[in-house]
Amino acid sequence: MSKFKRYIFNQETLSYEVTERSVKARFFKGLLLFIASLALALLYIWIYTSVLGCELPKTAALKKANSRWSLRMDIMNSQLDHYEASLDAIRVRDDDVYRSIFGMNEIPDEVRNAGVGGVDRYSWMDDAQAGSLLKSTMMRLDAVSRETYVQSKSFDEVTLLSRRAGDMAQCIPAIPPIDPAPGSYRISSTFGRRTDPISGRSAYHEGVDFACHIGNPIYVTADGVVETVRRERFGYGNFVVVDHGFGYKTRYAHMDEIGVKEGDALKRGMYIGTTGNSGKSTGPHLHYEVLYRGAHVNPYNYYDLSMTHDEYMSLIANSNE
């Protein structure tokens, strides 16, 4: 094995003497020095962190940076709370006021929450910490962004319909379906629960019955398009359904003569047929219904029976010009 020479000064002989040491001895000496240094470093770190309770500079820097980011996300979540509350208030006004005014259906929850669920877009954060603040904040931010987009599209639809507000006024069934001249008719059955005149059982009456002579003219109560024309022996008998748009429809049942066909465009006050006694009926009358967004509503809230004969016929004449 090769050896290293080392010169040491001898103070007694006042000369340099040569000593030889093997590579193996030098290696083990260096290894011992390395192990001793490592042990001292570990001992220092243990005393610094465990005994003295101090943090390493890198750990302290990382914790400080983490605190700053956590504070920013807390502020973002507080802002998201405010945005979600505002967005929810806007949603309520949109569904209950704006869309309701124009006869539009509410936006379903599955549409407002479109994109929620399915593929986990946030799975890449699961390794960091399940349900971490960062993941929950990102999910809330995406949800608010989607709901804001859906709400903006809803307002676009409402804006478009609002520009047709004048047309809408003509599409609301706002006049009686027959001439309300005193003595020419009587209300034989009102809207709501009643005793069925044929079965004798309690039943819900979905319209208003105008008892009058057969052949009394019937006029459409708002602008619209004839959706259905039927001639039947039972039920409504001969009847017409008119779709007025904006969520409104009207039904004219137990008719004798029908003067329109499906697809006809009508103006308020136009003639559509005559009263009769067809179908399930105990006497000549007109059964009149108003439907709003698919539900039956009380027709009494939509017409004014105090109109005079001249006022009513003037309106009819203007509609047929």
mmCIF file of C-alpha atoms in Angstrom:
data_model
loop_
_atom_site.group_PDB
_atom_site.id
_atom_site.type_symbol
_atom_site.label_atom_id
_atom_site.label_comp_id
_atom_site.label_asym_id
_atom_site.label_seq_id
_atom_site.Cartn_x
_atom_site.Cartn_y
_atom_site.Cartn_z
ATOM 1 C CA MET A 1 0.000 0.000 0.000
ATOM 2 C CA SER A 2 1.301 3.467 -0.877
ATOM 3 C CA LYS A 3 2.289 5.699 1.997
ATOM 4 C CA PHE A 4 2.404 9.408 2.558
ATOM 5 C CA LYS A 5 5.534 11.096 3.943
ATOM 6 C CA ARG A 6 5.201 13.670 6.636
ATOM 7 C CA TYR A 7 7.991 15.929 7.921
ATOM 8 C CA ILE A 8 8.012 16.812 11.625
ATOM 9 C CA PHE A 9 10.563 19.223 13.213
ATOM 10 C CA ASN A 10 12.416 17.693 16.161
ATOM 11 C CA GLN A 11 13.284 20.413 18.643
ATOM 12 C CA GLU A 12 15.891 18.303 20.379
ATOM 13 C CA THR A 13 17.891 17.467 17.289
ATOM 14 C CA LEU A 14 16.904 20.703 15.559
ATOM 15 C CA SER A 15 16.181 18.801 12.345
ATOM 16 C CA TYR A 16 13.228 17.518 10.309
ATOM 17 C CA GLU A 17 12.378 13.871 10.662
ATOM 18 C CA VAL A 18 10.372 11.907 8.156
ATOM 19 C CA THR A 19 7.309 9.896 9.276
ATOM 20 C CA GLU A 20 5.236 7.715 7.028
ATOM 21 C CA ARG A 21 1.435 7.094 7.267
ATOM 22 C CA SER A 22 -0.725 4.792 5.161
ATOM 23 C CA VAL A 23 -3.704 5.953 3.045
ATOM 24 C CA LYS A 24 -6.022 3.781 5.100
ATOM 25 C CA ALA A 25 -5.047 5.570 8.289
ATOM 26 C CA ARG A 26 -5.596 8.925 6.646
ATOM 27 C CA PHE A 27 -9.040 7.804 5.357
ATOM 28 C CA PHE A 28 -10.232 6.611 8.754
ATOM 29 C CA LYS A 29 -9.000 9.775 10.390
ATOM 30 C CA GLY A 30 -10.922 11.895 7.886
ATOM 31 C CA LEU A 31 -14.024 9.727 8.332
ATOM 32 C CA LEU A 32 -13.888 10.135 12.098
ATOM 33 C CA LEU A 33 -13.565 13.874 11.709
ATOM 34 C CA PHE A 34 -16.598 13.944 9.345
ATOM 35 C CA ILE A 35 -18.737 11.861 11.700
ATOM 36 C CA ALA A 36 -17.746 13.998 14.645
ATOM 37 C CA SER A 37 -18.625 17.175 12.738
ATOM 38 C CA LEU A 38 -21.985 15.727 11.649
ATOM 39 C CA ALA A 39 -22.788 14.676 15.204
ATOM 40 C CA LEU A 40 -21.929 18.113 16.515
ATOM 41 C CA ALA A 41 -24.137 19.727 13.817
ATOM 42 C CA LEU A 42 -27.071 17.444 14.670
ATOM 43 C CA LEU A 43 -26.558 18.096 18.344
ATOM 44 C CA TYR A 44 -26.603 21.835 17.670
ATOM 45 C CA ILE A 45 -29.795 21.577 15.621
ATOM 46 C CA TRP A 46 -31.471 19.473 18.325
ATOM 47 C CA ILE A 47 -30.523 21.901 21.075
ATOM 48 C CA TYR A 48 -31.581 24.877 18.881
ATOM 49 C CA THR A 49 -34.982 23.467 17.940
ATOM 50 C CA SER A 50 -36.007 21.110 20.764
ATOM 51 C CA VAL A 51 -34.316 22.554 23.837
ATOM 52 C CA LEU A 52 -34.386 26.244 22.999
ATOM 53 C CA GLY A 53 -37.644 26.015 20.966
ATOM 54 C CA CYS A 54 -36.274 27.984 18.031
ATOM 55 C CA GLU A 55 -37.048 27.388 14.359
ATOM 56 C CA LEU A 56 -34.625 26.949 11.549
ATOM 57 C CA PRO A 57 -34.340 30.023 9.301
ATOM 58 C CA LYS A 58 -35.813 28.202 6.284
ATOM 59 C CA THR A 59 -38.713 26.849 8.335
ATOM 60 C CA ALA A 60 -39.413 30.297 9.751
ATOM 61 C CA ALA A 61 -39.338 31.838 6.263
ATOM 62 C CA LEU A 62 -41.719 29.183 4.898
ATOM 63 C CA LYS A 63 -44.126 29.648 7.799
ATOM 64 C CA LYS A 64 -44.079 33.395 7.308
ATOM 65 C CA ALA A 65 -44.822 32.993 3.593
ATOM 66 C CA ASN A 66 -47.593 30.475 4.394
ATOM 67 C CA SER A 67 -49.143 32.915 6.875
ATOM 68 C CA ARG A 68 -49.197 35.638 4.246
ATOM 69 C CA TRP A 69 -50.923 33.368 1.707
ATOM 70 C CA SER A 70 -53.394 32.093 4.321
ATOM 71 C CA LEU A 71 -54.264 35.681 5.195
ATOM 72 C CA ARG A 72 -54.825 36.485 1.527
ATOM 73 C CA MET A 73 -57.114 33.460 1.118
ATOM 74 C CA ASP A 74 -59.030 34.415 4.277
ATOM 75 C CA ILE A 75 -59.604 37.860 2.792
ATOM 76 C CA MET A 76 -60.653 36.269 -0.518
ATOM 77 C CA ASN A 77 -63.120 33.991 1.275
ATOM 78 C CA SER A 78 -64.593 36.981 3.105
ATOM 79 C CA GLN A 79 -65.054 38.722 -0.240
ATOM 80 C CA LEU A 80 -66.590 35.543 -1.673
ATOM 81 C CA ASP A 81 -69.086 35.512 1.229
ATOM 82 C CA HIS A 82 -70.135 39.026 0.234
ATOM 83 C CA TYR A 83 -70.304 38.167 -3.477
ATOM 84 C CA GLU A 84 -72.343 35.002 -2.846
ATOM 85 C CA ALA A 85 -74.827 36.916 -0.670
ATOM 86 C CA SER A 86 -75.190 39.615 -3.330
ATOM 87 C CA LEU A 87 -75.526 37.031 -6.097
ATOM 88 C CA ASP A 88 -78.191 35.151 -4.134
ATOM 89 C CA ALA A 89 -80.178 38.369 -3.635
ATOM 90 C CA ILE A 90 -79.928 39.062 -7.374
ATOM 91 C CA ARG A 91 -81.061 35.499 -8.133
ATOM 92 C CA VAL A 92 -84.144 35.896 -5.921
ATOM 93 C CA ARG A 93 -85.090 39.193 -7.611
ATOM 94 C CA ASP A 94 -84.476 37.652 -11.014
ATOM 95 C CA ASP A 95 -86.679 34.592 -10.398
ATOM 96 C CA ASP A 96 -89.405 36.202 -8.282
ATOM 97 C CA VAL A 97 -89.638 39.637 -9.899
ATOM 98 C CA TYR A 98 -88.019 40.117 -13.297
ATOM 99 C CA ARG A 99 -88.696 36.694 -14.817
ATOM 100 C CA SER A 100 -92.090 36.496 -13.128
ATOM 101 C CA ILE A 101 -93.208 39.838 -14.611
ATOM 102 C CA PHE A 102 -92.486 38.628 -18.130
ATOM 103 C CA GLY A 103 -93.925 35.141 -17.619
ATOM 104 C CA MET A 104 -90.544 33.421 -17.775
ATOM 105 C CA ASN A 105 -89.856 30.223 -15.867
ATOM 106 C CA GLU A 106 -87.303 30.236 -13.074
ATOM 107 C CA ILE A 107 -83.830 28.996 -13.978
ATOM 108 C CA PRO A 108 -83.512 25.441 -12.551
ATOM 109 C CA ASP A 109 -80.846 24.820 -9.912
ATOM 110 C CA GLU A 110 -79.158 22.255 -12.150
ATOM 111 C CA VAL A 111 -78.627 24.986 -14.745
ATOM 112 C CA ARG A 112 -77.386 27.564 -12.254
ATOM 113 C CA ASN A 113 -74.989 24.980 -10.826
ATOM 114 C CA ALA A 114 -73.875 23.706 -14.236
ATOM 115 C CA GLY A 115 -70.395 22.216 -14.122
ATOM 116 C CA VAL A 116 -70.503 21.223 -10.437
ATOM 117 C CA GLY A 117 -69.654 17.554 -9.902
ATOM 118 C CA GLY A 118 -68.411 15.057 -12.454
ATOM 119 C CA VAL A 119 -64.681 15.025 -13.085
ATOM 120 C CA ASP A 120 -62.690 16.262 -10.086
ATOM 121 C CA ARG A 121 -60.850 19.248 -11.497
ATOM 122 C CA TYR A 122 -59.110 19.785 -8.183
ATOM 123 C CA SER A 123 -57.642 16.319 -7.627
ATOM 124 C CA TRP A 124 -54.126 17.637 -8.215
ATOM 125 C CA MET A 125 -54.396 19.404 -4.850
ATOM 126 C CA ASP A 126 -55.361 16.290 -2.907
ATOM 127 C CA ASP A 127 -51.740 15.388 -2.231
ATOM 128 C CA ALA A 128 -51.155 18.702 -0.504
ATOM 129 C CA GLN A 129 -54.016 18.380 1.950
ATOM 130 C CA ALA A 130 -57.535 17.032 1.465
ATOM 131 C CA GLY A 131 -60.089 19.794 1.843
ATOM 132 C CA SER A 132 -57.360 22.400 2.125
ATOM 133 C CA LEU A 133 -58.135 26.109 2.261
ATOM 134 C CA LEU A 134 -56.670 26.564 -1.209
ATOM 135 C CA LYS A 135 -58.870 23.833 -2.718
ATOM 136 C CA SER A 136 -62.070 25.057 -1.067
ATOM 137 C CA THR A 137 -61.319 28.644 -2.103
ATOM 138 C CA MET A 138 -60.759 27.644 -5.729
ATOM 139 C CA MET A 139 -63.990 25.624 -5.757
ATOM 140 C CA ARG A 140 -65.959 28.581 -4.380
ATOM 141 C CA LEU A 141 -64.362 30.977 -6.857
ATOM 142 C CA ASP A 142 -65.236 28.696 -9.800
ATOM 143 C CA ALA A 143 -68.815 28.279 -8.524
ATOM 144 C CA VAL A 144 -69.313 32.046 -8.196
ATOM 145 C CA SER A 145 -67.864 32.555 -11.690
ATOM 146 C CA ARG A 146 -70.294 30.006 -13.196
ATOM 147 C CA GLU A 147 -73.311 31.408 -11.358
ATOM 148 C CA THR A 148 -72.382 34.943 -12.415
ATOM 149 C CA TYR A 149 -72.215 33.841 -16.049
ATOM 150 C CA VAL A 150 -75.624 32.122 -15.858
ATOM 151 C CA GLN A 151 -77.101 35.201 -14.170
ATOM 152 C CA SER A 152 -75.717 37.495 -16.865
ATOM 153 C CA LYS A 153 -77.320 35.317 -19.567
ATOM 154 C CA SER A 154 -80.611 35.461 -17.656
ATOM 155 C CA PHE A 155 -80.471 39.262 -17.588
ATOM 156 C CA ASP A 156 -79.815 39.217 -21.344
ATOM 157 C CA GLU A 157 -83.074 37.279 -21.804
ATOM 158 C CA VAL A 158 -84.992 39.616 -19.480
ATOM 159 C CA THR A 159 -83.587 42.661 -21.290
ATOM 160 C CA LEU A 160 -84.708 41.247 -24.623
ATOM 161 C CA LEU A 161 -88.241 40.686 -23.338
ATOM 162 C CA SER A 162 -88.381 44.058 -21.605
ATOM 163 C CA ARG A 163 -87.965 45.698 -24.994
ATOM 164 C CA ARG A 164 -91.225 43.965 -25.928
ATOM 165 C CA ALA A 165 -93.082 45.210 -22.840
ATOM 166 C CA GLY A 166 -95.622 46.984 -25.016
ATOM 167 C CA ASP A 167 -96.375 43.722 -26.790
ATOM 168 C CA MET A 168 -96.704 42.016 -23.423
ATOM 169 C CA ALA A 169 -99.445 44.413 -22.305
ATOM 170 C CA GLN A 170 -101.555 43.249 -25.236
ATOM 171 C CA CYS A 171 -100.907 39.596 -24.356
ATOM 172 C CA ILE A 172 -102.331 39.719 -20.837
ATOM 173 C CA PRO A 173 -105.986 38.481 -20.772
ATOM 174 C CA ALA A 174 -107.449 41.747 -19.481
ATOM 175 C CA ILE A 175 -111.071 41.800 -20.692
ATOM 176 C CA PRO A 176 -114.107 39.533 -20.160
ATOM 177 C CA PRO A 177 -114.605 36.845 -22.829
ATOM 178 C CA ILE A 178 -118.229 37.905 -23.385
ATOM 179 C CA ASP A 179 -120.108 41.203 -23.377
ATOM 180 C CA PRO A 180 -120.564 42.059 -19.648
ATOM 181 C CA ALA A 181 -123.839 43.939 -20.247
ATOM 182 C CA PRO A 182 -126.063 43.521 -17.167
ATOM 183 C CA GLY A 183 -128.763 40.876 -17.604
ATOM 184 C CA SER A 184 -127.013 39.113 -20.504
ATOM 185 C CA TYR A 185 -125.265 36.552 -18.285
ATOM 186 C CA ARG A 186 -124.712 35.427 -14.716
ATOM 187 C CA ILE A 187 -121.715 33.880 -12.953
ATOM 188 C CA SER A 188 -122.937 30.340 -12.239
ATOM 189 C CA SER A 189 -119.658 29.068 -10.763
ATOM 190 C CA THR A 190 -116.574 30.872 -9.544
ATOM 191 C CA PHE A 191 -112.929 29.848 -9.397
ATOM 192 C CA GLY A 192 -111.918 27.491 -6.579
ATOM 193 C CA ARG A 193 -113.328 24.547 -4.657
ATOM 194 C CA ARG A 194 -117.016 23.758 -5.193
ATOM 195 C CA THR A 195 -119.520 20.898 -5.277
ATOM 196 C CA ASP A 196 -119.464 19.298 -8.704
ATOM 197 C CA PRO A 197 -122.973 19.734 -10.225
ATOM 198 C CA ILE A 198 -122.895 16.250 -11.798
ATOM 199 C CA SER A 199 -121.041 14.009 -9.338
ATOM 200 C CA GLY A 200 -122.016 15.940 -6.218
ATOM 201 C CA ARG A 201 -118.476 15.611 -4.888
ATOM 202 C CA SER A 202 -116.181 18.385 -3.768
ATOM 203 C CA ALA A 203 -113.903 19.379 -6.648
ATOM 204 C CA TYR A 204 -111.646 22.233 -7.667
ATOM 205 C CA HIS A 205 -113.128 24.455 -10.342
ATOM 206 C CA GLU A 206 -110.283 25.803 -12.486
ATOM 207 C CA GLY A 207 -112.174 28.631 -14.168
ATOM 208 C CA VAL A 208 -115.266 30.817 -14.146
ATOM 209 C CA ASP A 209 -118.638 29.822 -15.669
ATOM 210 C CA PHE A 210 -120.643 32.484 -17.511
ATOM 211 C CA ALA A 211 -124.211 31.171 -17.795
ATOM 212 C CA CYS A 212 -125.955 32.632 -20.860
ATOM 213 C CA HIS A 213 -127.976 31.672 -23.921
ATOM 214 C CA ILE A 214 -126.512 29.429 -26.586
ATOM 215 C CA GLY A 215 -125.019 31.486 -29.402
ATOM 216 C CA ASN A 216 -123.674 34.351 -27.275
ATOM 217 C CA PRO A 217 -120.494 35.661 -29.037
ATOM 218 C CA ILE A 218 -117.136 34.848 -27.417
ATOM 219 C CA TYR A 219 -114.138 37.153 -27.880
ATOM 220 C CA VAL A 220 -110.494 36.376 -27.221
ATOM 221 C CA THR A 221 -109.269 38.266 -24.165
ATOM 222 C CA ALA A 222 -105.700 39.077 -25.351
ATOM 223 C CA ASP A 223 -103.443 38.862 -28.375
ATOM 224 C CA GLY A 224 -102.231 35.356 -29.096
ATOM 225 C CA VAL A 225 -102.166 32.317 -31.339
ATOM 226 C CA VAL A 226 -104.748 29.524 -31.346
ATOM 227 C CA GLU A 227 -102.959 26.530 -29.865
ATOM 228 C CA THR A 228 -105.754 23.945 -29.633
ATOM 229 C CA VAL A 229 -109.185 23.438 -31.216
ATOM 230 C CA ARG A 230 -111.147 20.383 -30.067
ATOM 231 C CA ARG A 231 -114.682 19.090 -30.581
ATOM 232 C CA GLU A 232 -115.491 16.410 -27.999
ATOM 233 C CA ARG A 233 -118.602 14.838 -26.516
ATOM 234 C CA PHE A 234 -117.290 14.777 -22.946
ATOM 235 C CA GLY A 235 -115.117 16.926 -20.689
ATOM 236 C CA TYR A 236 -114.672 20.421 -22.099
ATOM 237 C CA GLY A 237 -116.790 19.596 -25.146
ATOM 238 C CA ASN A 238 -116.004 22.027 -27.955
ATOM 239 C CA PHE A 239 -113.156 24.234 -26.739
ATOM 240 C CA VAL A 240 -110.336 26.507 -27.830
ATOM 241 C CA VAL A 241 -106.976 27.174 -26.146
ATOM 242 C CA VAL A 242 -105.100 30.366 -27.045
ATOM 243 C CA ASP A 243 -101.407 30.829 -26.261
ATOM 244 C CA HIS A 244 -100.719 34.497 -25.517
ATOM 245 C CA GLY A 245 -97.003 34.169 -24.821
ATOM 246 C CA PHE A 246 -95.215 35.531 -21.750
ATOM 247 C CA GLY A 247 -96.541 32.499 -19.828
ATOM 248 C CA TYR A 248 -100.254 33.173 -20.427
ATOM 249 C CA LYS A 249 -102.874 30.867 -21.959
ATOM 250 C CA THR A 250 -106.687 30.968 -21.935
ATOM 251 C CA ARG A 251 -109.288 28.228 -22.479
ATOM 252 C CA TYR A 252 -112.866 28.701 -23.781
ATOM 253 C CA ALA A 253 -114.951 25.546 -23.210
ATOM 254 C CA HIS A 254 -118.446 24.077 -23.817
ATOM 255 C CA MET A 255 -118.725 26.167 -26.979
ATOM 256 C CA ASP A 256 -121.345 25.716 -29.684
ATOM 257 C CA GLU A 257 -119.719 27.233 -32.747
ATOM 258 C CA ILE A 258 -115.937 27.523 -33.152
ATOM 259 C CA GLY A 259 -114.849 30.282 -35.526
ATOM 260 C CA VAL A 260 -111.056 29.816 -35.487
ATOM 261 C CA LYS A 261 -108.543 27.109 -36.328
ATOM 262 C CA GLU A 262 -105.214 26.087 -34.861
ATOM 263 C CA GLY A 263 -102.414 28.471 -35.801
ATOM 264 C CA ASP A 264 -104.634 31.541 -36.269
ATOM 265 C CA ALA A 265 -103.091 34.785 -34.981
ATOM 266 C CA LEU A 266 -105.599 36.778 -32.950
ATOM 267 C CA LYS A 267 -105.898 40.299 -31.609
ATOM 268 C CA ARG A 268 -107.639 41.066 -28.325
ATOM 269 C CA GLY A 269 -111.407 41.314 -28.894
ATOM 270 C CA MET A 270 -111.540 39.162 -32.042
ATOM 271 C CA TYR A 271 -114.467 36.770 -32.410
ATOM 272 C CA ILE A 272 -113.604 33.083 -31.780
ATOM 273 C CA GLY A 273 -117.027 31.379 -31.498
ATOM 274 C CA THR A 274 -120.249 31.178 -29.528
ATOM 275 C CA THR A 275 -121.343 29.844 -26.161
ATOM 276 C CA GLY A 276 -122.954 26.413 -26.036
ATOM 277 C CA ASN A 277 -123.784 23.347 -23.965
ATOM 278 C CA SER A 278 -121.289 20.762 -25.247
ATOM 279 C CA GLY A 279 -119.330 18.188 -23.263
ATOM 280 C CA LYS A 280 -119.801 17.734 -19.523
ATOM 281 C CA SER A 281 -122.322 20.510 -18.979
ATOM 282 C CA THR A 282 -125.607 20.919 -17.151
ATOM 283 C CA GLY A 283 -126.699 23.982 -19.107
ATOM 284 C CA PRO A 284 -125.598 26.549 -21.683
ATOM 285 C CA HIS A 285 -122.583 28.491 -20.468
ATOM 286 C CA LEU A 286 -118.986 29.443 -21.192
ATOM 287 C CA HIS A 287 -116.276 27.904 -19.027
ATOM 288 C CA TYR A 288 -113.345 30.343 -19.094
ATOM 289 C CA GLU A 289 -109.857 29.610 -17.722
ATOM 290 C CA VAL A 290 -106.653 31.620 -17.380
ATOM 291 C CA LEU A 291 -103.357 29.760 -17.054
ATOM 292 C CA TYR A 292 -100.121 31.444 -16.065
ATOM 293 C CA ARG A 293 -96.870 29.514 -16.420
ATOM 294 C CA GLY A 294 -98.803 26.254 -16.517
ATOM 295 C CA ALA A 295 -100.911 26.880 -13.391
ATOM 296 C CA HIS A 296 -104.578 27.870 -13.245
ATOM 297 C CA VAL A 297 -105.185 31.334 -11.783
ATOM 298 C CA ASN A 298 -108.373 33.151 -10.902
ATOM 299 C CA PRO A 299 -109.723 34.858 -14.064
ATOM 300 C CA TYR A 300 -111.535 37.373 -11.838
ATOM 301 C CA ASN A 301 -108.168 39.072 -11.224
ATOM 302 C CA TYR A 302 -107.759 39.801 -14.932
ATOM 303 C CA TYR A 303 -111.033 41.282 -16.186
ATOM 304 C CA ASP A 304 -113.383 44.111 -15.258
ATOM 305 C CA LEU A 305 -117.057 43.169 -15.341
ATOM 306 C CA SER A 306 -118.041 46.749 -14.581
ATOM 307 C CA MET A 307 -117.336 47.765 -18.210
ATOM 308 C CA THR A 308 -120.410 49.133 -19.935
ATOM 309 C CA HIS A 309 -121.818 47.570 -23.072
ATOM 310 C CA ASP A 310 -120.710 50.571 -25.151
ATOM 311 C CA GLU A 311 -117.155 50.488 -23.756
ATOM 312 C CA TYR A 312 -116.839 46.774 -24.424
ATOM 313 C CA MET A 313 -118.237 46.918 -27.947
ATOM 314 C CA SER A 314 -116.015 49.908 -28.754
ATOM 315 C CA LEU A 315 -112.994 47.844 -27.760
ATOM 316 C CA ILE A 316 -114.249 44.941 -29.874
ATOM 317 C CA ALA A 317 -114.765 47.224 -32.885
ATOM 318 C CA ASN A 318 -111.248 48.657 -32.586
ATOM 319 C CA SER A 319 -109.741 45.169 -32.390
ATOM 320 C CA ASN A 320 -111.472 44.080 -35.582
ATOM 321 C CA GLU A 321 -110.542 47.078 -37.693
#
